[in-house]
PDB file of C-alpha atoms in Angstrom:
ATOM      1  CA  UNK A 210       0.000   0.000   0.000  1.00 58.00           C
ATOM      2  CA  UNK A 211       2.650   2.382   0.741  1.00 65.00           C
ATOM      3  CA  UNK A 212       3.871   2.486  -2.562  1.00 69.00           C
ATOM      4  CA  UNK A 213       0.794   2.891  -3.828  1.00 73.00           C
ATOM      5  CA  UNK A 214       0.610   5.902  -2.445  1.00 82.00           C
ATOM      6  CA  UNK A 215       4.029   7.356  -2.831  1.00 86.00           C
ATOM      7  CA  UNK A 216       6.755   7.394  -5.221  1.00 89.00           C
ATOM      8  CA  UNK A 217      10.598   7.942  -4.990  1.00 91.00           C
ATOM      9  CA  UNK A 218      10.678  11.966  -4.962  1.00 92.00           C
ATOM     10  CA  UNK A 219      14.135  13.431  -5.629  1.00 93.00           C
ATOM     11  CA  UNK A 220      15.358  10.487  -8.019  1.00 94.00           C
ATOM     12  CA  UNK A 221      17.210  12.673 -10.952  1.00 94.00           C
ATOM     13  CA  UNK A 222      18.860  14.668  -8.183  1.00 96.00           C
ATOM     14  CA  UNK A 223      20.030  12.204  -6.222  1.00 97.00           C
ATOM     15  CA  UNK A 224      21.568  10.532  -9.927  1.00 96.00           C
ATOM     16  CA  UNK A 225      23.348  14.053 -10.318  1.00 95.00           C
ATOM     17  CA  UNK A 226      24.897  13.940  -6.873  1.00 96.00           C
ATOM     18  CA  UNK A 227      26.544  10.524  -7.113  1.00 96.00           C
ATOM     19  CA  UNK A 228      27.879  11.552 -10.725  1.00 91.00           C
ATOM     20  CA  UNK A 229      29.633  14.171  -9.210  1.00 85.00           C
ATOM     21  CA  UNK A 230      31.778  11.802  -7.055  1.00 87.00           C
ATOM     22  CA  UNK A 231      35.396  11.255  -8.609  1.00 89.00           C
ATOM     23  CA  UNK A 232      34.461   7.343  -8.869  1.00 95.00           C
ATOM     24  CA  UNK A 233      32.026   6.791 -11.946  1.00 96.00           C
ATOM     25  CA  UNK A 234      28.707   6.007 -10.855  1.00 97.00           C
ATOM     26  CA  UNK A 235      29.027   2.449 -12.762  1.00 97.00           C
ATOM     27  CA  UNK A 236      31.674   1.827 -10.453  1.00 98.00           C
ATOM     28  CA  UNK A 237      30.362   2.890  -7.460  1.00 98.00           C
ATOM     29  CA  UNK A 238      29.662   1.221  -4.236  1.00 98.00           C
ATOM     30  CA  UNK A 239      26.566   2.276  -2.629  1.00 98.00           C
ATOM     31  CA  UNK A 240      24.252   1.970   0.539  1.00 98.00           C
ATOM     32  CA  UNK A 241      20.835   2.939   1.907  1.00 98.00           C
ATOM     33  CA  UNK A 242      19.811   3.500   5.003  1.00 98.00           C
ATOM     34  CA  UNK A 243      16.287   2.750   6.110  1.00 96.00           C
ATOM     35  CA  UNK A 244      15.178   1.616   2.635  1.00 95.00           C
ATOM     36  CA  UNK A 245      11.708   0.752   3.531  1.00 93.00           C
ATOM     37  CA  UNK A 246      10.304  -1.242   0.574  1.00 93.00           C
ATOM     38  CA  UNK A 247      13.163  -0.543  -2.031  1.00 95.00           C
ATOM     39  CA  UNK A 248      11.538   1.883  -3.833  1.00 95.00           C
ATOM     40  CA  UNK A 249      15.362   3.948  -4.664  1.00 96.00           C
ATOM     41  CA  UNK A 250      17.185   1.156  -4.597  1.00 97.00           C
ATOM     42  CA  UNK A 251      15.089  -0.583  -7.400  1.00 96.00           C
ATOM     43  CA  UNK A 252      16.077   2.385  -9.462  1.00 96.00           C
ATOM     44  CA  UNK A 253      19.206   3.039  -8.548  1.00 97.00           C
ATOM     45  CA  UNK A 254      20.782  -0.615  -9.078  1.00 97.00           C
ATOM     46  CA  UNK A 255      20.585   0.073 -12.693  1.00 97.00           C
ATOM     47  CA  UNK A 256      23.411   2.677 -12.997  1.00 97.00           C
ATOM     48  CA  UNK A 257      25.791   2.131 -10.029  1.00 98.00           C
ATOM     49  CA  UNK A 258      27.845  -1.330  -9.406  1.00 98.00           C
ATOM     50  CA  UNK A 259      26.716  -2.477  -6.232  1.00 98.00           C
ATOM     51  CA  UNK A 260      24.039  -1.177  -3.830  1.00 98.00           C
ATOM     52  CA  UNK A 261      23.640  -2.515  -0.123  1.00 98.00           C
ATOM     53  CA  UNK A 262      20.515  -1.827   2.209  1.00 97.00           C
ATOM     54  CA  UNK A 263      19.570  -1.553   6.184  1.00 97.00           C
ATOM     55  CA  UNK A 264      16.406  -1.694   7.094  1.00 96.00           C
ATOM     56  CA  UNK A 265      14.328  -1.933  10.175  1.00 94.00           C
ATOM     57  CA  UNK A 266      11.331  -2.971   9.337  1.00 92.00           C
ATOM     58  CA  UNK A 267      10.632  -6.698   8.523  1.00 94.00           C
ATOM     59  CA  UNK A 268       7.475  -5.964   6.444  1.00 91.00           C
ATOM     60  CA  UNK A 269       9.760  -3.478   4.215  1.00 91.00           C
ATOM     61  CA  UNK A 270      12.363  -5.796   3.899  1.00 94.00           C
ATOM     62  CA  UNK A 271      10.433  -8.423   2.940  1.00 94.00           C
ATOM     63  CA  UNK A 272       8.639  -6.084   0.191  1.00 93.00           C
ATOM     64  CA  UNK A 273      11.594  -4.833  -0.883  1.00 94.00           C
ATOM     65  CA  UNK A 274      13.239  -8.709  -1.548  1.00 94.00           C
ATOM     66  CA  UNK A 275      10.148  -9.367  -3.788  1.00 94.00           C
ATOM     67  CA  UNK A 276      10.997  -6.062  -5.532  1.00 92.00           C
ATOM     68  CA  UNK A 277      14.210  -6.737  -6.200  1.00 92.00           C
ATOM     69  CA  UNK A 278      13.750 -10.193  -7.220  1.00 91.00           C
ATOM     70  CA  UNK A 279      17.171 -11.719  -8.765  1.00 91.00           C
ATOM     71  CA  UNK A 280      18.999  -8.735  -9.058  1.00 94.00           C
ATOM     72  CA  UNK A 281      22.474  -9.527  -8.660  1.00 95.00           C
ATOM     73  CA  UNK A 282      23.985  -6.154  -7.333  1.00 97.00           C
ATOM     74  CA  UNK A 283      21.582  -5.801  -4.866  1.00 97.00           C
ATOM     75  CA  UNK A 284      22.362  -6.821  -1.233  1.00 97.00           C
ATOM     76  CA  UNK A 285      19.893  -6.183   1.412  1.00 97.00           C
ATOM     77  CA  UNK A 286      19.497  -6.719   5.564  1.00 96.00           C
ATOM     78  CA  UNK A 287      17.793  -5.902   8.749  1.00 97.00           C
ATOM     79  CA  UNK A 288      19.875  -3.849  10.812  1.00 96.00           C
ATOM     80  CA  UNK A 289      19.993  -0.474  12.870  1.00 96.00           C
ATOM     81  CA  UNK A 290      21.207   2.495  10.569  1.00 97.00           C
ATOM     82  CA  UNK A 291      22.897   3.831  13.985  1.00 97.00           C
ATOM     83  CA  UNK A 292      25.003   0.615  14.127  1.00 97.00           C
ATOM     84  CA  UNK A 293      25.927  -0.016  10.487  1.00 97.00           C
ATOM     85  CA  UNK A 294      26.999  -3.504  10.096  1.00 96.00           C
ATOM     86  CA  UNK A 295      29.968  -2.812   7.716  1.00 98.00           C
ATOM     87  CA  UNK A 296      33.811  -1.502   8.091  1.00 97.00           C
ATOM     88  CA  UNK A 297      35.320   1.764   7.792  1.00 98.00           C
ATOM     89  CA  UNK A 298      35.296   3.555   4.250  1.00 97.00           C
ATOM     90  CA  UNK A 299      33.320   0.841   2.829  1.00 98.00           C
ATOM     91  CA  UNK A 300      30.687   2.914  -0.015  1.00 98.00           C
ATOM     92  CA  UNK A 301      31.203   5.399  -2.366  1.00 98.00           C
ATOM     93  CA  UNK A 302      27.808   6.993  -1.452  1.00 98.00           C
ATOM     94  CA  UNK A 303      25.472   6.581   1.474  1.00 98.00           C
ATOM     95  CA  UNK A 304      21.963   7.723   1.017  1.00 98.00           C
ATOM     96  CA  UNK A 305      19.109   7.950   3.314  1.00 98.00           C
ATOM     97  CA  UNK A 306      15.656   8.837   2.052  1.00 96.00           C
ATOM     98  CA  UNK A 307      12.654  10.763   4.386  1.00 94.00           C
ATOM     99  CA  UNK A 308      14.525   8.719   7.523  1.00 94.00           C
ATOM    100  CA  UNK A 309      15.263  11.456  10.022  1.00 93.00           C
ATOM    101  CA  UNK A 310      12.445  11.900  11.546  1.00 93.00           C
ATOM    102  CA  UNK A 311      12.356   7.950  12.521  1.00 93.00           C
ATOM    103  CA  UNK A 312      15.456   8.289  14.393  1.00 94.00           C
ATOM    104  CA  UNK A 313      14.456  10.609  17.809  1.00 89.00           C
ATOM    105  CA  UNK A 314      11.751  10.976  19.664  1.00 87.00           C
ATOM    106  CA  UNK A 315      13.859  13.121  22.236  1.00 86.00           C
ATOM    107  CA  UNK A 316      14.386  17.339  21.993  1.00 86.00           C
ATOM    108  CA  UNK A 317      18.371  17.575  20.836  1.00 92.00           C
ATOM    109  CA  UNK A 318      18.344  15.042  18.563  1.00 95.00           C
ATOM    110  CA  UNK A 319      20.633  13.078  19.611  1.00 95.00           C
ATOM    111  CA  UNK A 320      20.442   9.921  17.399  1.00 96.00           C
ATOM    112  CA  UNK A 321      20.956  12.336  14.449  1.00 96.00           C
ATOM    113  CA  UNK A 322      24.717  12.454  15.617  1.00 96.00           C
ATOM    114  CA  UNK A 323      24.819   8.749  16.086  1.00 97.00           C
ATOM    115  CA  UNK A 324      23.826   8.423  12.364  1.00 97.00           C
ATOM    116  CA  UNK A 325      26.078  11.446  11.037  1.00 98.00           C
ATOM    117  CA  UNK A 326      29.549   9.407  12.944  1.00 97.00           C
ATOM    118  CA  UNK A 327      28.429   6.221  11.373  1.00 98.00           C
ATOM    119  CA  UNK A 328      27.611   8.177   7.949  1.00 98.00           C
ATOM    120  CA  UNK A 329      31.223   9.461   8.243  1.00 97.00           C
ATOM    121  CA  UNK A 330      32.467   6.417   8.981  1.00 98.00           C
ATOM    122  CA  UNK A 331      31.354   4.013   6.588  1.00 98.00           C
ATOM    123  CA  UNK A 332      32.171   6.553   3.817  1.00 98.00           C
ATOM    124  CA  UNK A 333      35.052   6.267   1.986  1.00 97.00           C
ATOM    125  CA  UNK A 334      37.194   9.168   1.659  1.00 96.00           C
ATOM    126  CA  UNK A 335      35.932  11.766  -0.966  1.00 96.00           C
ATOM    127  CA  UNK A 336      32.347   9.520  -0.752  1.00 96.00           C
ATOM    128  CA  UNK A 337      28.969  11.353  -0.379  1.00 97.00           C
ATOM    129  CA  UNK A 338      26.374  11.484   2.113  1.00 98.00           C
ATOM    130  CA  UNK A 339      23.020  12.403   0.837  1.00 98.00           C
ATOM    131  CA  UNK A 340      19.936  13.386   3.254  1.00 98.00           C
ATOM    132  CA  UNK A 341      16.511  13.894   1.570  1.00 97.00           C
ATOM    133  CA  UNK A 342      14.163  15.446   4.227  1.00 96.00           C
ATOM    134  CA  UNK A 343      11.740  17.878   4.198  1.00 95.00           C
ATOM    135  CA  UNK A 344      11.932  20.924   5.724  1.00 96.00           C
ATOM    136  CA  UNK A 345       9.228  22.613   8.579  1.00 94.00           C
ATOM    137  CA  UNK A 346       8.505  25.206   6.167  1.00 96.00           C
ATOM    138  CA  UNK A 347       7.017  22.219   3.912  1.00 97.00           C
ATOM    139  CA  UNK A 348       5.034  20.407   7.406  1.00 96.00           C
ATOM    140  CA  UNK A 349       3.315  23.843   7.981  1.00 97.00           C
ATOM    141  CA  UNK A 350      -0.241  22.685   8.248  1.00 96.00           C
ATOM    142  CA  UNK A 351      -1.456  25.910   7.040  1.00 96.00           C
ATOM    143  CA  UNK A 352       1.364  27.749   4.607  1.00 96.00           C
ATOM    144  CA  UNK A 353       2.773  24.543   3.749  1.00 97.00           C
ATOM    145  CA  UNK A 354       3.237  21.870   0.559  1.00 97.00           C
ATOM    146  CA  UNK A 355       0.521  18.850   1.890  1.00 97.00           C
ATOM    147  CA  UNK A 356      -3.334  19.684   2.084  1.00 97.00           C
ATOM    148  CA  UNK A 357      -4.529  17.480   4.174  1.00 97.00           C
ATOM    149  CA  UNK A 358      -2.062  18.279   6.612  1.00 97.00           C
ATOM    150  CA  UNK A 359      -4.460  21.687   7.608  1.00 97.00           C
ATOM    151  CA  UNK A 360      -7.168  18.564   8.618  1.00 98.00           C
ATOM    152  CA  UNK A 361      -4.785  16.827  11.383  1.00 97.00           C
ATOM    153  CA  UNK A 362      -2.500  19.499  12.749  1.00 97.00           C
ATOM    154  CA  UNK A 363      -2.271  17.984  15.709  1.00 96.00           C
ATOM    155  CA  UNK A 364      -0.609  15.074  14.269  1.00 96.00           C
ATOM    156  CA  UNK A 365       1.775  17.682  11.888  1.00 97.00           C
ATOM    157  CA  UNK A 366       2.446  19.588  15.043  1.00 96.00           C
ATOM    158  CA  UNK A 367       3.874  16.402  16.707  1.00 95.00           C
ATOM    159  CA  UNK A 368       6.268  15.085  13.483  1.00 94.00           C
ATOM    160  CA  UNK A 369       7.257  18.724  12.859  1.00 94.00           C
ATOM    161  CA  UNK A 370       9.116  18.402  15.952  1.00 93.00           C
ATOM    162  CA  UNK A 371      10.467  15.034  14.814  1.00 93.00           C
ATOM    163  CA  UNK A 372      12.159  17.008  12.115  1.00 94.00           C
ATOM    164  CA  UNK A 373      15.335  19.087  12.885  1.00 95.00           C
ATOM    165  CA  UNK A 374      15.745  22.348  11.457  1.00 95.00           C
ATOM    166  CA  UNK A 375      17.743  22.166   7.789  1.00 97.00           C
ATOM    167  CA  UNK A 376      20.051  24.844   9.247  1.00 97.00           C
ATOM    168  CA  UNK A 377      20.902  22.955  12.475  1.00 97.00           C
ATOM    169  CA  UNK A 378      21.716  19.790  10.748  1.00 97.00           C
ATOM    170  CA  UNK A 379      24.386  21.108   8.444  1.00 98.00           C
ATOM    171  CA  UNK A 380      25.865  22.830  11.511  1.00 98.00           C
ATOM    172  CA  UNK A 381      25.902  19.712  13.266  1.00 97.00           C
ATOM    173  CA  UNK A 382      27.882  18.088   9.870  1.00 97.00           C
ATOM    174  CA  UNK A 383      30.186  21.179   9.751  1.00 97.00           C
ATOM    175  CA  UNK A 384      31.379  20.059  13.356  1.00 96.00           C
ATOM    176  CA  UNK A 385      31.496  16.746  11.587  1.00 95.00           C
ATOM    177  CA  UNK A 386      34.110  18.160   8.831  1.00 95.00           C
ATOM    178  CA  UNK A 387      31.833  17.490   6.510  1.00 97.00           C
ATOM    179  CA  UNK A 388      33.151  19.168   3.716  1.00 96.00           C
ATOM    180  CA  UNK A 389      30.907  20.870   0.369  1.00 96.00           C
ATOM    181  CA  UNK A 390      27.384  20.464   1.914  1.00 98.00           C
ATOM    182  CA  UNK A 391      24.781  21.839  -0.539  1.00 97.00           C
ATOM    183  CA  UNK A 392      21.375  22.032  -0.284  1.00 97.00           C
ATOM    184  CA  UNK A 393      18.750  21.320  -3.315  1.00 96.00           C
ATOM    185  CA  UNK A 394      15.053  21.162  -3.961  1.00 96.00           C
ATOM    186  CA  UNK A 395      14.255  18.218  -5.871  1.00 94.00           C
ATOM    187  CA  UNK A 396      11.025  18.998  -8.572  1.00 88.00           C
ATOM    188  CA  UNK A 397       9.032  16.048  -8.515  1.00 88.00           C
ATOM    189  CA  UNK A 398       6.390  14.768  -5.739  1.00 92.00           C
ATOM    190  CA  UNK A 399       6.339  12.708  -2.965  1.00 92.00           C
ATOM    191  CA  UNK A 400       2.591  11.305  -3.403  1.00 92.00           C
ATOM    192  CA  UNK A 401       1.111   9.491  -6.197  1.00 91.00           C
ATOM    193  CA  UNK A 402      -0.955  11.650  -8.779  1.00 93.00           C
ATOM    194  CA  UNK A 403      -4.300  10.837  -7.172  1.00 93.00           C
ATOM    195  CA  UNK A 404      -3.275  12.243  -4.158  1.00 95.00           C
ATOM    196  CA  UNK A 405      -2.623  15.916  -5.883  1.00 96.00           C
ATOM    197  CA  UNK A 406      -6.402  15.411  -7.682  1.00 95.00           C
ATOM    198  CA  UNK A 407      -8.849  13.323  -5.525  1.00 95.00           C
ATOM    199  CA  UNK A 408      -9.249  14.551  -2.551  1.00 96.00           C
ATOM    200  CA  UNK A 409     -11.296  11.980  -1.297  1.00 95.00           C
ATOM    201  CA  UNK A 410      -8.129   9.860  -1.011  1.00 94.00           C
ATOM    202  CA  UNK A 411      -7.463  11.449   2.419  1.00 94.00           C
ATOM    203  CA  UNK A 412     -10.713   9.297   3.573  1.00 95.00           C
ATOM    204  CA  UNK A 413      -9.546   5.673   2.848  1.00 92.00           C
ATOM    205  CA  UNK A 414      -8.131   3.561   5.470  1.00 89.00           C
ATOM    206  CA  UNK A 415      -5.350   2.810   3.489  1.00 88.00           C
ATOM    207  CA  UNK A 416      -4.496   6.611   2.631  1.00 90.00           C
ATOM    208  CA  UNK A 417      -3.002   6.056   6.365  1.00 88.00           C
ATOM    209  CA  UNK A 418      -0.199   3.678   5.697  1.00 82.00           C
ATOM    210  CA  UNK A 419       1.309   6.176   3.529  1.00 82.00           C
ATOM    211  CA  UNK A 420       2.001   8.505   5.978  1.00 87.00           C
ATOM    212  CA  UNK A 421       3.623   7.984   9.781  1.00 89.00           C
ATOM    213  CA  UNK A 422       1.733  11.184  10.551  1.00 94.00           C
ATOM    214  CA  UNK A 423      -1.274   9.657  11.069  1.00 95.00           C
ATOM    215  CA  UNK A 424       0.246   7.712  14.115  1.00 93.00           C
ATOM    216  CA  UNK A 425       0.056  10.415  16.001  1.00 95.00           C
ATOM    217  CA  UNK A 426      -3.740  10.128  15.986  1.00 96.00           C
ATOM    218  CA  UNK A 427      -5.987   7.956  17.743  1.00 95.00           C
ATOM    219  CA  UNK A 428      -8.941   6.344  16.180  1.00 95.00           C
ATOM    220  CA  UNK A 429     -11.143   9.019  17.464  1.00 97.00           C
ATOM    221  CA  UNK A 430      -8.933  12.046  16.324  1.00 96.00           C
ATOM    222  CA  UNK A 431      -8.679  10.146  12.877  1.00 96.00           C
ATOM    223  CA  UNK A 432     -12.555  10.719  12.876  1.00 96.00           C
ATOM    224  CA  UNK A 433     -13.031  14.292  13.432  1.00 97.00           C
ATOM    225  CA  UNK A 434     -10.415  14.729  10.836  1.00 97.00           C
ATOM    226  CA  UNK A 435     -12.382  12.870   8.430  1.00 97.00           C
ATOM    227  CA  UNK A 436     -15.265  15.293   9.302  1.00 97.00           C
ATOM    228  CA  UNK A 437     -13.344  17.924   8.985  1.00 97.00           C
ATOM    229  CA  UNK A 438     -12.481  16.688   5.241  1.00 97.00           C
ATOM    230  CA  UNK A 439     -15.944  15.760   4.497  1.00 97.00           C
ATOM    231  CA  UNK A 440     -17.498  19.556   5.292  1.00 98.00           C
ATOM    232  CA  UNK A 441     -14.604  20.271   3.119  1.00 97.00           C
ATOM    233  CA  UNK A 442     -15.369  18.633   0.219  1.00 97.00           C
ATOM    234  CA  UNK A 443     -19.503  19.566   1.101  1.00 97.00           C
ATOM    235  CA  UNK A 444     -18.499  23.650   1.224  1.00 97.00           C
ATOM    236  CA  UNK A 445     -15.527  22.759  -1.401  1.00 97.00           C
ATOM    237  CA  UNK A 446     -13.269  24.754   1.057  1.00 98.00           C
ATOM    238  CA  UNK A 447     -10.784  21.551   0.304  1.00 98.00           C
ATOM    239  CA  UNK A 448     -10.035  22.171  -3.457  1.00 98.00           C
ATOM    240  CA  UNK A 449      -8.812  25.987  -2.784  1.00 97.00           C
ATOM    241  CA  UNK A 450      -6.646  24.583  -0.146  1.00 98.00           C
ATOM    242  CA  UNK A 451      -5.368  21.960  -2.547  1.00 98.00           C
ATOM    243  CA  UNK A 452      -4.590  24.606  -4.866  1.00 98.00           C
ATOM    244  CA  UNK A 453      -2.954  26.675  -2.250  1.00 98.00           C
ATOM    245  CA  UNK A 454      -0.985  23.627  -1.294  1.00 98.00           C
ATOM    246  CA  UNK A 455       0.404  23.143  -5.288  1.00 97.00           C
ATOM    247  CA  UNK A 456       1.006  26.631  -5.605  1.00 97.00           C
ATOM    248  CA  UNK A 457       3.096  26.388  -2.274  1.00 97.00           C
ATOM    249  CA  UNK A 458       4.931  23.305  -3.676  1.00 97.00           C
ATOM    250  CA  UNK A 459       5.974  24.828  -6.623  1.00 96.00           C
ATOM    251  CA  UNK A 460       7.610  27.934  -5.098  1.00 97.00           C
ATOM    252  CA  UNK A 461       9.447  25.238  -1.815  1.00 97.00           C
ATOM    253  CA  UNK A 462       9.370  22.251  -3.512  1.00 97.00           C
ATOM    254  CA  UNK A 463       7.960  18.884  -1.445  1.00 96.00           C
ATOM    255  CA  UNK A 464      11.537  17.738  -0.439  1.00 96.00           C
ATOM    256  CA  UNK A 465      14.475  18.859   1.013  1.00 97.00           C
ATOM    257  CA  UNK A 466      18.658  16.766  -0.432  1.00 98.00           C
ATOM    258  CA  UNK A 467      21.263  17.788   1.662  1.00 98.00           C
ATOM    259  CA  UNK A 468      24.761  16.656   0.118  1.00 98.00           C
ATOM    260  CA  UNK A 469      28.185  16.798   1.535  1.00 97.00           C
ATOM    261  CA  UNK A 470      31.097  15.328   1.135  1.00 97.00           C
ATOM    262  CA  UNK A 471      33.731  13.299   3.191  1.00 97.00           C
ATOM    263  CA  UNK A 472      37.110  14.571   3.526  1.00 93.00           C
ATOM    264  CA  UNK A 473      39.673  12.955   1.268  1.00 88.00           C
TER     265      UNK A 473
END
C-alpha cells in the first residue's frame, strides 16, 4: 500500500549527486539507510555497481526482496542504521531517504549524531552522504506543501518536531568536517498523482499507511479529521486549499537533499 501511495521523490537529483563523485557512478559502491520497501534502490541498481541496504522494518524488507527479485547487485538486511553492520570507508555513497524523523523521539536530537559518525564512517574518503528530508517550512499545516495536513495538525504539530531544522543539521555536519554540503530542492512529488487530484483519497483507510503522521492520531482524532475533510469537500473549502498547497509546492518544492562530502 505504501507504494501505492508514494513514489521515490528526488530520483534525478540524487543521480546528479553521485555523478559528481570522482568514482564513476558504474563503479560505485553504494548503501541505503532505512530503505523501507526498495523503492530507490530498485532504481538506482541500474546505474551504479553495487548497492547494499539496512532496514528496520521486517514488512519493508520483505517487500523490498520481492521487488528486487534476482537482481544480482543488490544486497539487502535488517539492521539499525545507527550501528551499520559494515567496516570503515566501505561505499562510495550513502543515502538515506525521508529517515530522520524515525530516528528521535527526544528534543536535541541526539540519534541524528549517532547516524552522522556512522555516515562518516562508513564513507570512503571523498564519498557522499546524501539526506533527503523535508523541511518545517514544507510540514506547515497551514502555509505549507501537503493539504490534508491543515485537517490533522495535531498530528503535523507532533512530526514537525520530529524534524530538525535544515540549518541545524548542516551545523551539526560542519562540526562533523563534513566538507561541500549543498542544499537542493528536488522537482518532482512525494505522493502518487491521485493524491494531488482526488481529494477523497485522504478518507480511505489505506491513505493512512502512507504517511507515519497519522500515528500520532488515535482512532477518534482520525474521525473528526475525516469530518473535517468531508465539510470540506460539502463547502468545497478543500479544493482551494489543494490549490494553495500546489502553488506552495511549486515555489518550496515537497523535499528537502542535503549533500556533503567526506574529507579525502
Amino acid at each position: 500500500m505504501y507504494d501505492q501511495l508514494r513514489q521515490p521523490n528526488g530520483l534525478r537529483k540524487l543521480l546528479q549527486i553521485f555523478q559528481r563523485t570522482d568514482i564513476p557512478i558504474e563503479k560505485q559502491k553504494v548503501l541505503e539507510g532505512g530503505f523501507g520497501t526498495g523503492t530507490y534502490i530498485e532504481h538506482i541498481r541500474h546505474y551504479v555497481k553495487e548497492i547494499y541496504g539496512v532496514e528496520g522494518s521486517d514488512e519493508g524488507f520483505e517487500q523490498a526482496l520481492q521487488k528486487i527479485g534476482n537482481a544480482t547487485n543488490v544486497y539487502l538486511q535488517l539492521g539499525n542504521i545507527l550501528s551499520l553492520p559494515f567496516s570503515n570507508d566501505s561505499f562510495h555513497v550513502y543515502m538515506v531517504n525521508q529517515v530522520l524523523h524515525h530516528l528521535d523521539t527526544e528534543p536535541g536530537y541526539p540519534n541524528l549524531n549517532v547516524f552522522l559518525r556512522e555516515s562518516i564512517r562508513v564513507l570512503k574518503p571523498g564519498g557522499v552522504l546524501t539526506i533527503n528530508t523535508s523541511s518545517k517550512e514544507q510540514m506547515n499545516p497551514h502555509f505549507g506543501v501537503y493539504w490534508n495536513y491543515k485537517y490533522i495538525e495535531k498530528a503535523v504539530r507532533a512530526m514537525q518536531a520530529r524534524f530538525i531544522p535544515i540549518d541545524e543539521l548542516i551545523s551539526r555536519m560542519e562540526k562533523l568536517q563534513f566538507a561541500d554540503i549543498k542544499t537542493t530542492i528536488p522537482s518532482g512529488k512525494i505522493f502518487q498523482e491521485q493524491y494531488y487530484n482526488y481529494p477523497y483519497i485522504a478518507l480511505k483507510p489505506n491513505f493512512l499507511k502512507g504517511d507515519s503522521v497519522y500515528c500520532f492520531l488515535s482512532q477518534d482524532e482520525i474521525e473528526e479529521a475525516n469530518a473535517r475533510i468531508r465539510a470540506g469537500l460539502e463547502d468545497r473549502s478543500i479544493y482551494k486549499e489543494m490549490k494553495r498547497a500546489a502553488e506552495r509546492a511549486a515555489e518550496i518544492g515537497e523535499a528537502v537533499i542535503i549533500s556533503a562530502r567526506k574529507p579525502s
